[in-house]
PDB file of C-alpha atoms in Angstrom:
ATOM      1  CA  MET A 298     149.657  97.037  95.569  1.00 92.00           C
ATOM      2  CA  ALA A 299     149.596  99.720  93.129  1.00 97.00           C
ATOM      3  CA  LYS A 300     152.358 101.255  91.426  1.00 98.00           C
ATOM      4  CA  ILE A 301     151.123 104.587  92.008  1.00 98.00           C
ATOM      5  CA  ALA A 302     152.426 108.536  88.820  1.00 98.00           C
ATOM      6  CA  THR A 303     153.593 111.228  91.598  1.00 98.00           C
ATOM      7  CA  VAL A 304     153.273 114.244  89.387  1.00 98.00           C
ATOM      8  CA  LEU A 305     155.199 116.836  90.986  1.00 98.00           C
ATOM      9  CA  ALA A 306     156.653 120.336  89.758  1.00 98.00           C
ATOM     10  CA  ASN A 307     158.003 123.208  92.524  1.00 98.00           C
ATOM     11  CA  MET A 308     156.151 125.075  94.545  1.00 98.00           C
ATOM     12  CA  PHE A 309     153.894 121.848  96.006  1.00 98.00           C
ATOM     13  CA  GLU A 310     152.103 121.792  99.044  1.00 98.00           C
ATOM     14  CA  ASP A 311     154.002 119.854 101.389  1.00 98.00           C
ATOM     15  CA  VAL A 312     151.603 118.414 103.939  1.00 98.00           C
ATOM     16  CA  GLU A 313     149.013 117.634 100.644  1.00 98.00           C
ATOM     17  CA  TYR A 314     152.155 115.325  98.328  1.00 98.00           C
ATOM     18  CA  THR A 315     154.188 114.325 102.298  1.00 98.00           C
ATOM     19  CA  GLU A 316     150.997 113.048 104.051  1.00 98.00           C
ATOM     20  CA  PRO A 317     149.717 110.922 101.626  1.00 98.00           C
ATOM     21  CA  ALA A 318     152.792 109.576  99.725  1.00 98.00           C
ATOM     22  CA  LYS A 319     154.142 108.135 103.787  1.00 98.00           C
ATOM     23  CA  ALA A 320     150.727 107.452 104.106  1.00 98.00           C
ATOM     24  CA  PHE A 321     150.379 105.080 100.617  1.00 98.00           C
ATOM     25  CA  ARG A 322     154.039 103.219 101.264  1.00 98.00           C
ATOM     26  CA  GLU A 323     152.944 102.683 104.995  1.00 98.00           C
ATOM     27  CA  ALA A 324     150.186 100.182 102.530  1.00 98.00           C
ATOM     28  CA  GLY A 325     152.201  98.983 100.132  1.00 98.00           C
ATOM     29  CA  HIS A 326     152.153 100.306  97.161  1.00 98.00           C
ATOM     30  CA  GLU A 327     154.679 102.085  95.236  1.00 98.00           C
ATOM     31  CA  VAL A 328     155.115 106.001  94.883  1.00 98.00           C
ATOM     32  CA  THR A 329     157.344 107.433  91.820  1.00 98.00           C
ATOM     33  CA  VAL A 330     157.491 111.617  91.326  1.00 98.00           C
ATOM     34  CA  VAL A 331     157.235 112.182  88.456  1.00 98.00           C
ATOM     35  CA  GLY A 332     158.468 115.797  86.749  1.00 98.00           C
ATOM     36  CA  SER A 333     159.714 118.136  84.249  1.00 98.00           C
ATOM     37  CA  GLU A 334     163.237 115.685  84.796  1.00 98.00           C
ATOM     38  CA  LYS A 335     164.650 112.746  86.196  1.00 98.00           C
ATOM     39  CA  GLY A 336     166.426 113.544  89.752  1.00 98.00           C
ATOM     40  CA  ALA A 337     165.357 116.853  90.276  1.00 98.00           C
ATOM     41  CA  THR A 338     165.113 118.341  93.410  1.00 98.00           C
ATOM     42  CA  LEU A 339     161.967 120.141  94.086  1.00 98.00           C
ATOM     43  CA  GLU A 340     160.858 122.159  97.075  1.00 98.00           C
ATOM     44  CA  GLY A 341     157.998 122.590  98.775  1.00 98.00           C
ATOM     45  CA  LYS A 342     155.802 125.761  98.478  1.00 97.00           C
ATOM     46  CA  GLN A 343     156.856 125.982 102.733  1.00 96.00           C
ATOM     47  CA  LYS A 344     160.211 124.777 102.318  1.00 96.00           C
ATOM     48  CA  GLU A 345     159.888 122.027 104.603  1.00 96.00           C
ATOM     49  CA  ALA A 346     159.649 119.509 102.203  1.00 97.00           C
ATOM     50  CA  GLN A 347     162.211 118.347  99.227  1.00 97.00           C
ATOM     51  CA  VAL A 348     161.892 115.985  96.686  1.00 98.00           C
ATOM     52  CA  THR A 349     163.721 114.144  94.513  1.00 98.00           C
ATOM     53  CA  THR A 350     161.997 112.898  91.287  1.00 98.00           C
ATOM     54  CA  ASN A 351     162.858 109.406  89.857  1.00 98.00           C
ATOM     55  CA  ALA A 352     161.153 109.630  86.827  1.00 98.00           C
ATOM     56  CA  SER A 353     160.654 112.706  84.019  1.00 98.00           C
ATOM     57  CA  ILE A 354     157.538 112.765  82.395  1.00 98.00           C
ATOM     58  CA  SER A 355     159.090 111.948  78.724  1.00 97.00           C
ATOM     59  CA  GLU A 356     160.978 108.408  80.056  1.00 97.00           C
ATOM     60  CA  VAL A 357     158.273 106.852  81.520  1.00 98.00           C
ATOM     61  CA  SER A 358     154.459 106.263  79.833  1.00 97.00           C
ATOM     62  CA  PRO A 359     151.039 105.964  81.858  1.00 97.00           C
ATOM     63  CA  GLU A 360     150.672 102.286  81.218  1.00 97.00           C
ATOM     64  CA  ASP A 361     153.675 101.588  83.200  1.00 96.00           C
ATOM     65  CA  PHE A 362     151.151 103.155  87.267  1.00 98.00           C
ATOM     66  CA  ASP A 363     147.633 101.839  87.596  1.00 98.00           C
ATOM     67  CA  ALA A 364     147.375 105.425  89.578  1.00 98.00           C
ATOM     68  CA  LEU A 365     147.414 109.357  89.454  1.00 98.00           C
ATOM     69  CA  PHE A 366     148.511 111.002  92.751  1.00 98.00           C
ATOM     70  CA  ILE A 367     148.028 114.701  92.372  1.00 98.00           C
ATOM     71  CA  PRO A 368     149.440 117.442  95.137  1.00 98.00           C
ATOM     72  CA  GLY A 369     148.396 120.567  95.491  1.00 98.00           C
ATOM     73  CA  GLY A 370     149.768 124.048  95.486  1.00 97.00           C
ATOM     74  CA  PHE A 371     151.465 126.279  92.429  1.00 97.00           C
ATOM     75  CA  SER A 372     151.998 122.683  91.082  1.00 98.00           C
ATOM     76  CA  PRO A 373     149.090 121.699  89.518  1.00 98.00           C
ATOM     77  CA  ASP A 374     149.062 124.761  87.536  1.00 97.00           C
ATOM     78  CA  ILE A 375     152.704 124.615  85.935  1.00 98.00           C
ATOM     79  CA  LEU A 376     152.595 120.744  85.575  1.00 98.00           C
ATOM     80  CA  ARG A 377     149.633 121.501  82.995  1.00 97.00           C
ATOM     81  CA  GLY A 378     151.263 124.786  80.838  1.00 97.00           C
ATOM     82  CA  ASP A 379     153.097 120.975  79.754  1.00 98.00           C
ATOM     83  CA  ASP A 380     150.950 118.874  77.668  1.00 98.00           C
ATOM     84  CA  LYS A 381     152.920 116.342  78.439  1.00 98.00           C
ATOM     85  CA  PHE A 382     151.701 116.030  82.014  1.00 98.00           C
ATOM     86  CA  VAL A 383     148.049 117.101  80.154  1.00 98.00           C
ATOM     87  CA  GLN A 384     147.371 113.244  78.517  1.00 98.00           C
ATOM     88  CA  PHE A 385     149.602 111.819  81.008  1.00 98.00           C
ATOM     89  CA  THR A 386     146.936 112.409  83.327  1.00 98.00           C
ATOM     90  CA  ARG A 387     143.874 112.224  80.475  1.00 98.00           C
ATOM     91  CA  HIS A 388     145.742 108.884  80.583  1.00 98.00           C
ATOM     92  CA  PHE A 389     144.466 108.274  83.768  1.00 98.00           C
ATOM     93  CA  ALA A 390     141.015 109.412  83.233  1.00 96.00           C
ATOM     94  CA  ASP A 391     140.184 107.292  80.096  1.00 96.00           C
ATOM     95  CA  GLU A 392     141.278 104.445  81.027  1.00 97.00           C
ATOM     96  CA  GLY A 393     139.597 105.090  84.687  1.00 96.00           C
ATOM     97  CA  LYS A 394     142.723 104.003  86.414  1.00 98.00           C
ATOM     98  CA  PRO A 395     142.539 105.809  89.813  1.00 98.00           C
ATOM     99  CA  VAL A 396     142.962 109.434  90.073  1.00 98.00           C
ATOM    100  CA  VAL A 397     143.468 111.330  93.401  1.00 98.00           C
ATOM    101  CA  ALA A 398     143.892 114.927  94.010  1.00 98.00           C
ATOM    102  CA  ILE A 399     143.780 117.693  96.026  1.00 98.00           C
ATOM    103  CA  CYS A 400     143.075 121.103  97.093  1.00 98.00           C
ATOM    104  CA  HIS A 401     144.773 122.363  93.583  1.00 98.00           C
ATOM    105  CA  GLY A 402     145.322 119.221  92.181  1.00 98.00           C
ATOM    106  CA  PRO A 403     142.495 119.363  89.620  1.00 98.00           C
ATOM    107  CA  GLN A 404     143.813 122.111  87.778  1.00 98.00           C
ATOM    108  CA  LEU A 405     145.549 119.248  85.808  1.00 98.00           C
ATOM    109  CA  LEU A 406     141.979 117.312  85.006  1.00 98.00           C
ATOM    110  CA  ILE A 407     140.246 120.551  83.861  1.00 98.00           C
ATOM    111  CA  SER A 408     143.657 120.711  81.480  1.00 98.00           C
ATOM    112  CA  ALA A 409     142.937 116.845  80.630  1.00 98.00           C
ATOM    113  CA  GLU A 410     139.187 117.796  79.780  1.00 98.00           C
ATOM    114  CA  VAL A 411     137.854 115.119  81.944  1.00 98.00           C
ATOM    115  CA  LEU A 412     135.604 116.793  84.329  1.00 98.00           C
ATOM    116  CA  GLN A 413     132.501 117.098  82.848  1.00 97.00           C
ATOM    117  CA  GLY A 414     129.654 115.079  84.684  1.00 97.00           C
ATOM    118  CA  ARG A 415     131.839 113.998  87.487  1.00 98.00           C
ATOM    119  CA  ASN A 416     131.412 114.996  91.099  1.00 98.00           C
ATOM    120  CA  ILE A 417     134.717 116.883  93.027  1.00 98.00           C
ATOM    121  CA  THR A 418     135.775 119.188  95.050  1.00 98.00           C
ATOM    122  CA  GLY A 419     139.068 121.477  95.562  1.00 98.00           C
ATOM    123  CA  TYR A 420     140.610 124.842  96.477  1.00 98.00           C
ATOM    124  CA  LYS A 421     137.596 127.236  97.046  1.00 97.00           C
ATOM    125  CA  SER A 422     139.914 129.772  94.557  1.00 97.00           C
ATOM    126  CA  ILE A 423     139.312 126.625  91.465  1.00 98.00           C
ATOM    127  CA  HIS A 424     135.378 125.213  92.253  1.00 98.00           C
ATOM    128  CA  VAL A 425     134.415 127.905  89.568  1.00 98.00           C
ATOM    129  CA  ASP A 426     136.976 126.853  86.611  1.00 98.00           C
ATOM    130  CA  LEU A 427     136.270 123.406  88.502  1.00 98.00           C
ATOM    131  CA  LYS A 428     131.975 124.069  87.342  1.00 98.00           C
ATOM    132  CA  ASN A 429     133.235 125.499  83.852  1.00 98.00           C
ATOM    133  CA  ALA A 430     134.933 122.427  82.976  1.00 98.00           C
ATOM    134  CA  GLY A 431     131.769 120.953  83.322  1.00 98.00           C
ATOM    135  CA  ALA A 432     132.767 119.424  86.872  1.00 98.00           C
ATOM    136  CA  THR A 433     129.118 119.122  90.075  1.00 98.00           C
ATOM    137  CA  VAL A 434     131.293 121.324  92.597  1.00 98.00           C
ATOM    138  CA  LYS A 435     130.507 119.314  96.551  1.00 98.00           C
ATOM    139  CA  ASP A 436     132.373 121.733  99.144  1.00 97.00           C
ATOM    140  CA  GLU A 437     132.894 118.869 101.295  1.00 98.00           C
ATOM    141  CA  GLU A 438     136.347 117.088 103.141  1.00 98.00           C
ATOM    142  CA  VAL A 439     136.612 113.881 100.553  1.00 98.00           C
ATOM    143  CA  VAL A 440     134.180 113.548  96.964  1.00 98.00           C
ATOM    144  CA  VAL A 441     134.933 110.401  95.572  1.00 98.00           C
ATOM    145  CA  CYS A 442     132.948 109.698  92.146  1.00 97.00           C
ATOM    146  CA  GLY A 443     132.842 106.707  89.996  1.00 95.00           C
ATOM    147  CA  GLY A 444     134.938 104.564  92.274  1.00 93.00           C
ATOM    148  CA  ASN A 445     138.425 105.699  90.533  1.00 96.00           C
ATOM    149  CA  LEU A 446     138.571 109.548  91.149  1.00 98.00           C
ATOM    150  CA  VAL A 447     139.005 111.058  95.033  1.00 98.00           C
ATOM    151  CA  THR A 448     139.236 114.965  95.457  1.00 98.00           C
ATOM    152  CA  SER A 449     139.655 117.032  98.090  1.00 98.00           C
ATOM    153  CA  ARG A 450     139.446 121.008  99.471  1.00 98.00           C
ATOM    154  CA  GLN A 451     142.439 121.507 101.627  1.00 97.00           C
ATOM    155  CA  PRO A 452     145.452 119.855 104.263  1.00 97.00           C
ATOM    156  CA  ASP A 453     143.195 119.610 106.895  1.00 98.00           C
ATOM    157  CA  ASP A 454     141.235 117.676 104.273  1.00 98.00           C
ATOM    158  CA  ILE A 455     144.220 114.963 104.635  1.00 98.00           C
ATOM    159  CA  PRO A 456     142.838 112.161 107.741  1.00 98.00           C
ATOM    160  CA  ALA A 457     140.046 112.131 104.673  1.00 98.00           C
ATOM    161  CA  PHE A 458     141.923 112.016 101.750  1.00 98.00           C
ATOM    162  CA  ILE A 459     143.891 109.685 102.690  1.00 98.00           C
ATOM    163  CA  ARG A 460     141.380 107.235 103.938  1.00 98.00           C
ATOM    164  CA  GLU A 461     139.703 107.628 100.420  1.00 98.00           C
ATOM    165  CA  SER A 462     142.069 107.385  98.372  1.00 98.00           C
ATOM    166  CA  LEU A 463     143.068 104.454 100.177  1.00 98.00           C
ATOM    167  CA  LYS A 464     139.879 101.965  99.884  1.00 97.00           C
ATOM    168  CA  VAL A 465     139.889 103.272  96.363  1.00 97.00           C
ATOM    169  CA  LEU A 466     143.440 101.754  95.625  1.00 97.00           C
ATOM    170  CA  GLU A 467     142.893  98.610  97.133  1.00 93.00           C
ATOM    171  CA  GLN A 468     140.061  97.718  94.686  1.00 85.00           C
TER     172      GLN A 468
END
């Protein structure tokens, strides 16, 4: 069982959080939602999901978690404006811990400056940003790099994203 930190802000892509989080929990993993404030209610951009944060970024340490999950939507762009989330993200990459990110999720990895030489995918509109961060971009439903980084492009890719994320989490 992995302890998964999920970093989230308002305007996350609803199904990119709800479907993987449900699958991770069903597989026996613990999912902790980390936001700017503990107990805050966050709303997805489609207004289909509301999520209450379990902890604030100020009260958690990346050492407390085995893996990082970054859903897409506008949430990653909001989060990367806060150095605490950027440093938190950098820790997982630097330590070789699993990082699973979908759609715009890799924006946090860009800001953490951890993509040099990595294979990755993400939503089409951030492909140039990923290349400029030093990554090799693949236009595929899911890309696994180095055995610990799993990325996908969009909601249609969620089944492949969940499948490969679970494989990495179970290692």
